[in-house]
Short mmCIF file of C-alpha atoms in Angstrom, two decimals:
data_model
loop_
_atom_site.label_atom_id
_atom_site.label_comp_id
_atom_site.label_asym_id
_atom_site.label_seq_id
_atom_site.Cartn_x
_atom_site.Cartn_y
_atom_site.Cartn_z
CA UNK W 211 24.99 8.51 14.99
CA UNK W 212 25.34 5.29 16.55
CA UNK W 213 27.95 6.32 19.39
CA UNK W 214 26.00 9.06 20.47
CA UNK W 215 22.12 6.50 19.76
CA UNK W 216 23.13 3.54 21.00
CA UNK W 217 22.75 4.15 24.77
CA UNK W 218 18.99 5.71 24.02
CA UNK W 219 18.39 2.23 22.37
CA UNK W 220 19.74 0.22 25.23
CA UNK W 221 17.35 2.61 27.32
CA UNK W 222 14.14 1.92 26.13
CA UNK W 223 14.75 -2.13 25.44
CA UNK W 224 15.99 -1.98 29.07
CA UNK W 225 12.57 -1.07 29.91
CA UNK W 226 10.51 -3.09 27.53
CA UNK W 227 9.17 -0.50 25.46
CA UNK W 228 10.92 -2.03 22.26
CA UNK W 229 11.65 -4.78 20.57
CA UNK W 230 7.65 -6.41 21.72
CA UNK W 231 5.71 -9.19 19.80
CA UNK W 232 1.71 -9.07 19.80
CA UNK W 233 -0.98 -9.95 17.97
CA UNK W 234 -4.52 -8.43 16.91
CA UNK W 235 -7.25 -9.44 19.78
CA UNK W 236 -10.17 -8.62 17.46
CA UNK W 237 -10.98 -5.98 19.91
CA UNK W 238 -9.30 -2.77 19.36
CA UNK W 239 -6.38 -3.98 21.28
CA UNK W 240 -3.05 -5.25 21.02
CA UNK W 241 -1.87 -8.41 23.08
CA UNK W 242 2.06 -8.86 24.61
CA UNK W 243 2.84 -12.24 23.26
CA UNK W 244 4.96 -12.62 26.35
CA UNK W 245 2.69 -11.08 29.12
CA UNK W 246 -0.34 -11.37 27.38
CA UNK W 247 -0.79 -7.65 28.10
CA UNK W 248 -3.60 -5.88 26.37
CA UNK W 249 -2.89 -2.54 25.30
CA UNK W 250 -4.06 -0.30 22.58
CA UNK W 251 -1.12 1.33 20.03
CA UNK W 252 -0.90 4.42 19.84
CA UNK W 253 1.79 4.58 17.74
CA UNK W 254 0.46 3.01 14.73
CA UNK W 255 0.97 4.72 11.76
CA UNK W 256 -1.85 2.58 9.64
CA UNK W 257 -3.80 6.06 10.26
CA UNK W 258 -7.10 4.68 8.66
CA UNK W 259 -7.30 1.33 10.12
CA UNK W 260 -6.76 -0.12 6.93
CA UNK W 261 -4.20 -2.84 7.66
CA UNK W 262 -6.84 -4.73 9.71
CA UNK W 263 -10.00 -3.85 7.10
CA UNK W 264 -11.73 -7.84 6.40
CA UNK W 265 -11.40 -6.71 2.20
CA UNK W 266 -7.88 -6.00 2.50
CA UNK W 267 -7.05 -9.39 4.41
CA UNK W 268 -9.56 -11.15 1.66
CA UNK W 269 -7.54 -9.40 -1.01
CA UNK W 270 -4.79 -10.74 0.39
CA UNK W 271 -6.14 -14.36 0.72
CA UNK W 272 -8.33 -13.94 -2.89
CA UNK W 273 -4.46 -13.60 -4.61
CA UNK W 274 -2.92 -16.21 -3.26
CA UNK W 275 -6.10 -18.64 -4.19
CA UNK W 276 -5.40 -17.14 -8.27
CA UNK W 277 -2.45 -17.37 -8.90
CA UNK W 278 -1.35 -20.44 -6.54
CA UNK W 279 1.70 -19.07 -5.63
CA UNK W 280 3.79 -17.03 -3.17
CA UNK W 281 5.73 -15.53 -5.71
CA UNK W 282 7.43 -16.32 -8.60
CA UNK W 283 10.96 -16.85 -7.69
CA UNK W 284 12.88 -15.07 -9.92
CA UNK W 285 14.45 -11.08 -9.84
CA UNK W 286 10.99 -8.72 -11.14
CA UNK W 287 13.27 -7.78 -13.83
CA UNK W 288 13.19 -11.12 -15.65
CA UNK W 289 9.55 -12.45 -14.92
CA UNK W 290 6.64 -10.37 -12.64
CA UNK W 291 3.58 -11.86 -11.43
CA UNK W 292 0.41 -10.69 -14.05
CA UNK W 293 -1.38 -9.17 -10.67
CA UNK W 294 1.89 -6.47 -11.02
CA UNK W 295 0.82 -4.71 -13.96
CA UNK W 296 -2.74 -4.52 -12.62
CA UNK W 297 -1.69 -3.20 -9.39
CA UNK W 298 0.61 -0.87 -11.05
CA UNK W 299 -2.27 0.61 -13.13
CA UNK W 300 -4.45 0.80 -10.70
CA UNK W 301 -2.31 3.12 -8.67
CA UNK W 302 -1.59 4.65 -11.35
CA UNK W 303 -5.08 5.75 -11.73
CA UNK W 304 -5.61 6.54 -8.21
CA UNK W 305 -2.86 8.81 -7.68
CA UNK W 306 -2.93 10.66 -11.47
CA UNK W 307 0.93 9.72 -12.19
CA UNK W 308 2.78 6.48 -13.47
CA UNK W 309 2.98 4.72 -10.69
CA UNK W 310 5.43 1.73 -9.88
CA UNK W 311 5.36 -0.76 -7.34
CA UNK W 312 8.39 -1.68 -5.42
CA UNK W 313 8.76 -4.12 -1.98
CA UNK W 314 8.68 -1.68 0.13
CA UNK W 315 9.53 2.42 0.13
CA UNK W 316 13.13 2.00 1.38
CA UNK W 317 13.84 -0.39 -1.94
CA UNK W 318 12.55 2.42 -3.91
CA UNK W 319 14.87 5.14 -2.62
CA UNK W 320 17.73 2.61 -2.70
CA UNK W 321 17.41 1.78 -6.35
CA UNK W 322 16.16 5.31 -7.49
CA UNK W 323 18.08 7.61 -4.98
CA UNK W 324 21.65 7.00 -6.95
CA UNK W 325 19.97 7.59 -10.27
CA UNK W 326 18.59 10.77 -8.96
CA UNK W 327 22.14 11.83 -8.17
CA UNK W 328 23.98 10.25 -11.45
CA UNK W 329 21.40 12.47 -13.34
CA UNK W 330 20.22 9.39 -15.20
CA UNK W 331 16.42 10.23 -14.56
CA UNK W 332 16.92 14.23 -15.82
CA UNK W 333 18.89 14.17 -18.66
CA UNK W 334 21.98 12.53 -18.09
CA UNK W 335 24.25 14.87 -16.32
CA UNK W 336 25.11 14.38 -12.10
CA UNK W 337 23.23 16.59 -9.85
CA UNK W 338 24.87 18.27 -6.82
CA UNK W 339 22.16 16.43 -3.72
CA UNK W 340 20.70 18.39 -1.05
CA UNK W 341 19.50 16.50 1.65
CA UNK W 342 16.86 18.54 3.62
CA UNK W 343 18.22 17.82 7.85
CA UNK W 344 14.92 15.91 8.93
CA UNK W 345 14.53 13.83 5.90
CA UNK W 346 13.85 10.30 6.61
CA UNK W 347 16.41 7.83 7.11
CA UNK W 348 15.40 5.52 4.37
CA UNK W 349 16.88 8.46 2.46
CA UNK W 350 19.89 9.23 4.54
CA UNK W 351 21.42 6.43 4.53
CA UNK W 352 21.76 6.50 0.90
CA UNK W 353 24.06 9.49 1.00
CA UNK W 354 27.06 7.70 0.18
CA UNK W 355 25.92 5.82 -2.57
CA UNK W 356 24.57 9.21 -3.75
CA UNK W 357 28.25 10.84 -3.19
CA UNK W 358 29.72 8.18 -5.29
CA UNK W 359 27.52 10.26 -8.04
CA UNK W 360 27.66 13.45 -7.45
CA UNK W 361 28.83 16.23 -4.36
CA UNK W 362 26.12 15.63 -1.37
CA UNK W 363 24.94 18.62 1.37
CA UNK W 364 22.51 18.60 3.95
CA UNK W 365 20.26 21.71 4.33
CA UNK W 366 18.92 23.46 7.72
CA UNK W 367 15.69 21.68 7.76
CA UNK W 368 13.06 23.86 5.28
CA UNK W 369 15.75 26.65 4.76
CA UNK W 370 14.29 28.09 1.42
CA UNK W 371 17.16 30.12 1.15
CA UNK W 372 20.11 27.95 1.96
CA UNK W 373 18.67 25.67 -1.00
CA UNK W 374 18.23 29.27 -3.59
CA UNK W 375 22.17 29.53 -2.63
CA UNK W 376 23.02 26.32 -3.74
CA UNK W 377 20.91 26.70 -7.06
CA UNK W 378 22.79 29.88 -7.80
CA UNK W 379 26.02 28.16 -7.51
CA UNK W 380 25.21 25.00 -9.54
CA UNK W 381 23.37 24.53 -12.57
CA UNK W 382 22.27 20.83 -11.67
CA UNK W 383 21.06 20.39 -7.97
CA UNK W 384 18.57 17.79 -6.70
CA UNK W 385 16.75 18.33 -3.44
CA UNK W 386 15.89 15.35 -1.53
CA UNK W 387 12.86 15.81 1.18
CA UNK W 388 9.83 14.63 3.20
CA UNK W 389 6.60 16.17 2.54
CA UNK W 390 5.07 15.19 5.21
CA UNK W 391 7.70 14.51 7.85
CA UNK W 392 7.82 11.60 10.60
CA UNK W 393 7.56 14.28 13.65
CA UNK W 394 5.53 16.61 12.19
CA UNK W 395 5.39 19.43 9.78
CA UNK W 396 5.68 19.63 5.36
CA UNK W 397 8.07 20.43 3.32
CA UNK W 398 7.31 24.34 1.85
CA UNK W 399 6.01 23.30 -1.50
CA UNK W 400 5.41 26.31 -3.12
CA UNK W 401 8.77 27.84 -2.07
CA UNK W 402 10.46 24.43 -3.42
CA UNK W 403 8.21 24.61 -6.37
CA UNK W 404 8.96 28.38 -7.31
CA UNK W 405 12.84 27.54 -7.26
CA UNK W 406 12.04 24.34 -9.67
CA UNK W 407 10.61 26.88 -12.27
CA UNK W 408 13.50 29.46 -11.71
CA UNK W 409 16.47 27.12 -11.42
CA UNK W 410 15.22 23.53 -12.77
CA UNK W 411 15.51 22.00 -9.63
CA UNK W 412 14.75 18.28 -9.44
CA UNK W 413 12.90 17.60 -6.53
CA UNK W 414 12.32 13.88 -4.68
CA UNK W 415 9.44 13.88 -2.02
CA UNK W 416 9.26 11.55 0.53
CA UNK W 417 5.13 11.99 1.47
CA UNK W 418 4.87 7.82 2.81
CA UNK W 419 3.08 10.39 6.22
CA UNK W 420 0.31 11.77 4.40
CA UNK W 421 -0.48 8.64 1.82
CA UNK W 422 -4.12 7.96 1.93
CA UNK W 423 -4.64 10.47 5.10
CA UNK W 424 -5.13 13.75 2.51
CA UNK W 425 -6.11 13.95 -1.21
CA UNK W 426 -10.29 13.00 -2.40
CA UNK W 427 -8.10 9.83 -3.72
CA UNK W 428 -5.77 9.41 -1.03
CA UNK W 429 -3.13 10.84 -2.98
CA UNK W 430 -1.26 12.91 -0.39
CA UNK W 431 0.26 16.25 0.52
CA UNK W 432 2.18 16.68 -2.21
CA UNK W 433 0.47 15.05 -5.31
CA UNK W 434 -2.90 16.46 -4.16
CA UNK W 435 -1.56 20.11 -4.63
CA UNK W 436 -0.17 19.98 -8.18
CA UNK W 437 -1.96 19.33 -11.00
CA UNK W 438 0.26 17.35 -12.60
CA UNK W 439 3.63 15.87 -12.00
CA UNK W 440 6.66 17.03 -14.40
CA UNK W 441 10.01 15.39 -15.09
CA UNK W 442 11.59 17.27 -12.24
CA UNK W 443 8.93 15.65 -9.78
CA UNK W 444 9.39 12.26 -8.21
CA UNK W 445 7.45 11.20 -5.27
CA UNK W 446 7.81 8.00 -3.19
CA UNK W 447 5.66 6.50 -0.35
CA UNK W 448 5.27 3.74 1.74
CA UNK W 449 1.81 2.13 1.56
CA UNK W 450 2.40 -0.05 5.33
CA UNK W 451 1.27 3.16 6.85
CA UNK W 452 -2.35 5.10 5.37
CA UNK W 453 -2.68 2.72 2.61
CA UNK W 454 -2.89 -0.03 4.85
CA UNK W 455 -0.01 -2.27 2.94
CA UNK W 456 3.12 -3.92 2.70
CA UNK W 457 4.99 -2.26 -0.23
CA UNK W 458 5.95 1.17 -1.83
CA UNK W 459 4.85 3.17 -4.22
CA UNK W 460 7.08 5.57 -6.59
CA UNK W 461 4.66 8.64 -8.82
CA UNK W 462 6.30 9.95 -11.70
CA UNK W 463 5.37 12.05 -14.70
CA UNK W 464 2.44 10.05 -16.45
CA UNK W 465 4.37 8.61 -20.07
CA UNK W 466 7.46 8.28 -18.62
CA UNK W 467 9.97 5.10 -19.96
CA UNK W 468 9.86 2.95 -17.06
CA UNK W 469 12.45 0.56 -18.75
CA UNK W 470 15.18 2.15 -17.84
CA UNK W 471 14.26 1.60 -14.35
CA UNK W 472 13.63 -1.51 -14.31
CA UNK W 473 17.01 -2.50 -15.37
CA UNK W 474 18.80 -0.09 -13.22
CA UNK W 475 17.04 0.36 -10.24
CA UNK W 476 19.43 -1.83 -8.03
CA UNK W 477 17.03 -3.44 -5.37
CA UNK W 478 13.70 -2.68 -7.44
CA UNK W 479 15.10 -5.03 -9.94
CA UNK W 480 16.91 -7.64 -8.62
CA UNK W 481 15.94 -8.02 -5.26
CA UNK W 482 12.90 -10.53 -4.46
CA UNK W 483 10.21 -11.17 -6.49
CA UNK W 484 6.81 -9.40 -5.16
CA UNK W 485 4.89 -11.10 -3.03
CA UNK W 486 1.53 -12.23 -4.29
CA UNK W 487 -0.26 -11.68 -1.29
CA UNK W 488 0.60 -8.35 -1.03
CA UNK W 489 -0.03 -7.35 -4.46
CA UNK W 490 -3.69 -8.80 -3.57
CA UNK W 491 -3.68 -6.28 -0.50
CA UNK W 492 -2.69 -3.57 -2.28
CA UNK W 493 -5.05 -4.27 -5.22
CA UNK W 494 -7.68 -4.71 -2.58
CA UNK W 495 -7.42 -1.18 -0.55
CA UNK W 496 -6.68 0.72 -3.86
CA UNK W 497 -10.69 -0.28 -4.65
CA UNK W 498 -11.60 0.83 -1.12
CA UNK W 499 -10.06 4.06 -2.12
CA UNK W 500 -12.12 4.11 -4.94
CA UNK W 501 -15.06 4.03 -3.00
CA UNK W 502 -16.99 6.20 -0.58
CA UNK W 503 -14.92 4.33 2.10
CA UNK W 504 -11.97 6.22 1.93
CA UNK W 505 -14.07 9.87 2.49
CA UNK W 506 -15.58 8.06 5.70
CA UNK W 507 -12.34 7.06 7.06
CA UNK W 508 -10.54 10.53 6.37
CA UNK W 509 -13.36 12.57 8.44
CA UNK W 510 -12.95 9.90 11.40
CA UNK W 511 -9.33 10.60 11.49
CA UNK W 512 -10.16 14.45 11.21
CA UNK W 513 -12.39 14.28 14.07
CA UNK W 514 -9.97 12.58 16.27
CA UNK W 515 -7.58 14.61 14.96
CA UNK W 516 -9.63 17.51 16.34
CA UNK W 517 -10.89 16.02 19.74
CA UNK W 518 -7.14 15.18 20.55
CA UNK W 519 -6.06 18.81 19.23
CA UNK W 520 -8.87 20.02 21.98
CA UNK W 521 -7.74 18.03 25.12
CA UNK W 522 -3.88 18.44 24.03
CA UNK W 523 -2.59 21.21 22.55
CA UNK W 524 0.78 21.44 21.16
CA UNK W 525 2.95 22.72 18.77
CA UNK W 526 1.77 20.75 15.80
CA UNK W 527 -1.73 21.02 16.39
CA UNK W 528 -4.28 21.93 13.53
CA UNK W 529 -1.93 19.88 11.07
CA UNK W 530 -3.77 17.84 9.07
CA UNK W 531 -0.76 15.13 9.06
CA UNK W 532 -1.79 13.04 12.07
CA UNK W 533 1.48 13.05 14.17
CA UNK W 534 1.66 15.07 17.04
CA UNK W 535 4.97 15.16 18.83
CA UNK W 536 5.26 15.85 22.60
CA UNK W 537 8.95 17.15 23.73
CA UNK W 538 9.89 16.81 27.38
CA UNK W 539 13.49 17.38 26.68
CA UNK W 540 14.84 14.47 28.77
CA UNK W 541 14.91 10.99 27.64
CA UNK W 542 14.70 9.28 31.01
CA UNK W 543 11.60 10.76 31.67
CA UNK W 544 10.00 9.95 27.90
CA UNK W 545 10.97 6.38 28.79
CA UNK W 546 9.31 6.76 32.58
CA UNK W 547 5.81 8.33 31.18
CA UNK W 548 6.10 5.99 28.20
CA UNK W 549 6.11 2.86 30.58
CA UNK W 550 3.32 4.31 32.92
CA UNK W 551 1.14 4.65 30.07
CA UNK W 552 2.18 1.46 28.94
CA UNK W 553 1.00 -0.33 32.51
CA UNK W 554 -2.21 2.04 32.05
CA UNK W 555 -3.13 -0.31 28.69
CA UNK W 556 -1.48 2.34 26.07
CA UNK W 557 1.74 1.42 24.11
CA UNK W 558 3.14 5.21 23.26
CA UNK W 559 6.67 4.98 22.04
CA UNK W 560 8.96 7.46 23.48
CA UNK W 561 11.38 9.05 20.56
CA UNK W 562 15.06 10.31 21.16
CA UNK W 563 17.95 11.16 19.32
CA UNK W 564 18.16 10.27 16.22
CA UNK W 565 14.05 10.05 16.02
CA UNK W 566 14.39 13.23 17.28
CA UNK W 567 16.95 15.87 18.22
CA UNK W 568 19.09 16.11 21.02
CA UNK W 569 17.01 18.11 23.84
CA UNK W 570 13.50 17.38 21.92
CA UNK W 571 13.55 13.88 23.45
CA UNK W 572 9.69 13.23 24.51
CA UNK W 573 6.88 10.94 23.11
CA UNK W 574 4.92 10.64 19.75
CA UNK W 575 1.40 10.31 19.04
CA UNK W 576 0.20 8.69 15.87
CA UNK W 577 -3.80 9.52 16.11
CA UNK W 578 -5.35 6.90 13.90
CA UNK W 579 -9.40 6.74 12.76
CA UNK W 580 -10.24 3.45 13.96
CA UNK W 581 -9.69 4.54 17.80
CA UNK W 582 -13.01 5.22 19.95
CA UNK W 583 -13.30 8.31 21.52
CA UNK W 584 -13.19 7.24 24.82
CA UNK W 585 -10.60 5.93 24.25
CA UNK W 586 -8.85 9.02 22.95
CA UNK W 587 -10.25 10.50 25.69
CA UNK W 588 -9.45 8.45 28.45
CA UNK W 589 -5.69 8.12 26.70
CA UNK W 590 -5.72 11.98 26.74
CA UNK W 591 -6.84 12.42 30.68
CA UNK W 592 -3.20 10.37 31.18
CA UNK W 593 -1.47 12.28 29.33
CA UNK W 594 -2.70 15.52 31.12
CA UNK W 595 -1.32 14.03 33.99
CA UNK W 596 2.01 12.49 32.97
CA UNK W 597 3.11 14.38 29.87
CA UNK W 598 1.33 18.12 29.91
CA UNK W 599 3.36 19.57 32.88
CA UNK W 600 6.86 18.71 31.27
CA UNK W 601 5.81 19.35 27.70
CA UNK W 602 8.61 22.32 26.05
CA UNK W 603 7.37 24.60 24.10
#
């Protein structure tokens, strides 16, 4: 992956379309730290705006005032800060699981991911570990630590029946998988779910895409269409994007021992101790979920969702994930209409191999709520002109 990445990389930092610093202006836009270019990001994937909402800063600022402290300074598995347990239930609440925090959603899969494979969360026994082809790479790059567990295979993305093969041949398989995935698209839940009930497949959903963007409680794809979660469920999610958040969240059957974890979750237990102020952040957008907020900020997102949908059609229009991916097939050019936009006051990230796959190189759209419509529109008449006539079907 690197060999064949590393020269996409070089690419785009050779143009300046990477490796940026900015800061908030207080206006909607963005500002180069170097240039002092203004520009507005639309490749953000806080999709409700919430990372720069005043009650999640003061939550942030209102937890550090408590509890007088940055942190605790010692591993979580010894000693946690008392906000923890609140934020924990809290979430736990929102979301209708158990519900742990971790630092962030890659920790999660990097303490959890092994245990998955060493069968230790599903009754003791390894479990042969599909990877589904486009899962994210906070979970691919956990394969080998996985394959010092059990056998690992990677699965045609969403190939129902590659994964019923592997269930007939095995009696323990766990299939790992976005639900809402970084270019587009969900995982087929009910086909997954119908081969849990036939085969007792254990099934680990990445759905950190759809967090706070679907479910009445910002739940998700996945939790919002099962009633409950069962002990072949476990769902993981990073709350920087929707939520609004530094931090991850893991949902797991409600009752389950969380002990266990806690002592064995590698990085969830004796990495850093969790930082106050985000625990104050978290604590602070899980109320605005709570409220009538949330409802308000999912139909602005809709809505732009819908407008952009009108003005640019593509191949992942109608979702309600709001990630719409725009293949012209040709890096160089990605990075050329990526850098006009830019100098037109738009920061659009072109995506490449391994974002993407080879010969789908183009750009990605992250449509978020708190954008104006003319400015979706005006963002929308450039990309009529730059992107539309190259776009593959």
């Amino acid at each position: 992956m690197m060999r064949l990445s590393q020269d996409n990389w070089q690419a785009v930092q050779k143009s300046g379309l990477i490796d940026l610093f900015a800061s908030p202006d207080g206006d909607g836009h963005l500002v180069d730290h170097r240039t002092g270019h203004a520009f507005v990001n639309m490749s953000s994937y806080s999709y409700l705006g919430l990372n720069e909402h005043p009650d999640v800063i003061q939550g942030g600022i209102d937890a550090l005032t408590s509890e007088r402290c940055t942190g605790l300074g010692i591993t979580p598995t010894r000693i946690r800060p008392s906000l923890f347990t609140r934020v924990q239930e809290e979430l736990s609440e929102l979301f209708g699981a158990q519900c742990l925090y971790a630092a962030s959603c890659s920790v999660a899969t990097a303490g959890l991911l092994p245990l998955v494979s060493a069968g230790a969360l599903s009754g003791g026994e390894p479990r042969v570990t599909v990877f589904d082809k486009r899962s994210h790479f906070c979970m691919d790059y956990m394969k080998p630590a996985c394959a010092d567990e059990a056998p690992v295979l990677i699965a045609p993305h969403n190939d129902i029946e590659f994964l019923e093969d592997i269930c007939r041949r095995h009696s323990r398989v766990a299939y790992v998988a976005d639900g809402a995935y970084s270019m587009g698209g969900v995982a087929n839940l009910s086909e997954i779910r119908r081969l849990q009930e036939m085969y007792g497949l254990f099934v680990w959903f990445d759905d950190s895409h759809a967090i706070s963007v679907m479910g009445s409680s910002g739940e998700g794809y996945v939790r919002s269409q099962l009633d409950e979660l069962d002990d072949l469920t476990l769902i993981t999610a990073s709350l920087e994007k929707g939520f609004g958040c530094a931090g991850g969240v893991v949902m797991l059957k409600r009752g389950t021992d969380s002990s266990f974890i806690n002592t064995f979750a590698g990085p969830m237990c004796w990495s850093q101790t969790p930082s106050v102020a985000n625990l104050g952040t978290v604590q602070a957008s899980a109320r605005l979920h709570r409220s009538p907020e949330l409802g308000r900020l999912q139909q602005r997102l809709r809505e732009n969702m819908e407008l952009f949908d009108r003005l640019i059609p593509t191949a992942t229009s109608g979702s309600q994930i709001p990630v719409r991916a725009l293949p012209v097939g040709n890096r160089d050019l990605a990075i050329s209409i990526s850098r006009q936009l830019w100098d037109e006051g738009f920061y659009c990230a072109p995506v490449h191999f391994p974002v993407t796959s080879r010969g789908r190189e183009g750009l990605r759209v992250m449509v978020r709520a708190n954008i104006e419509t003319s400015t979706m529109e005006r963002f929308a008449v450039l990309l009529k002109e730059l992107v539309v006539p190259h776009l593959l079907t």
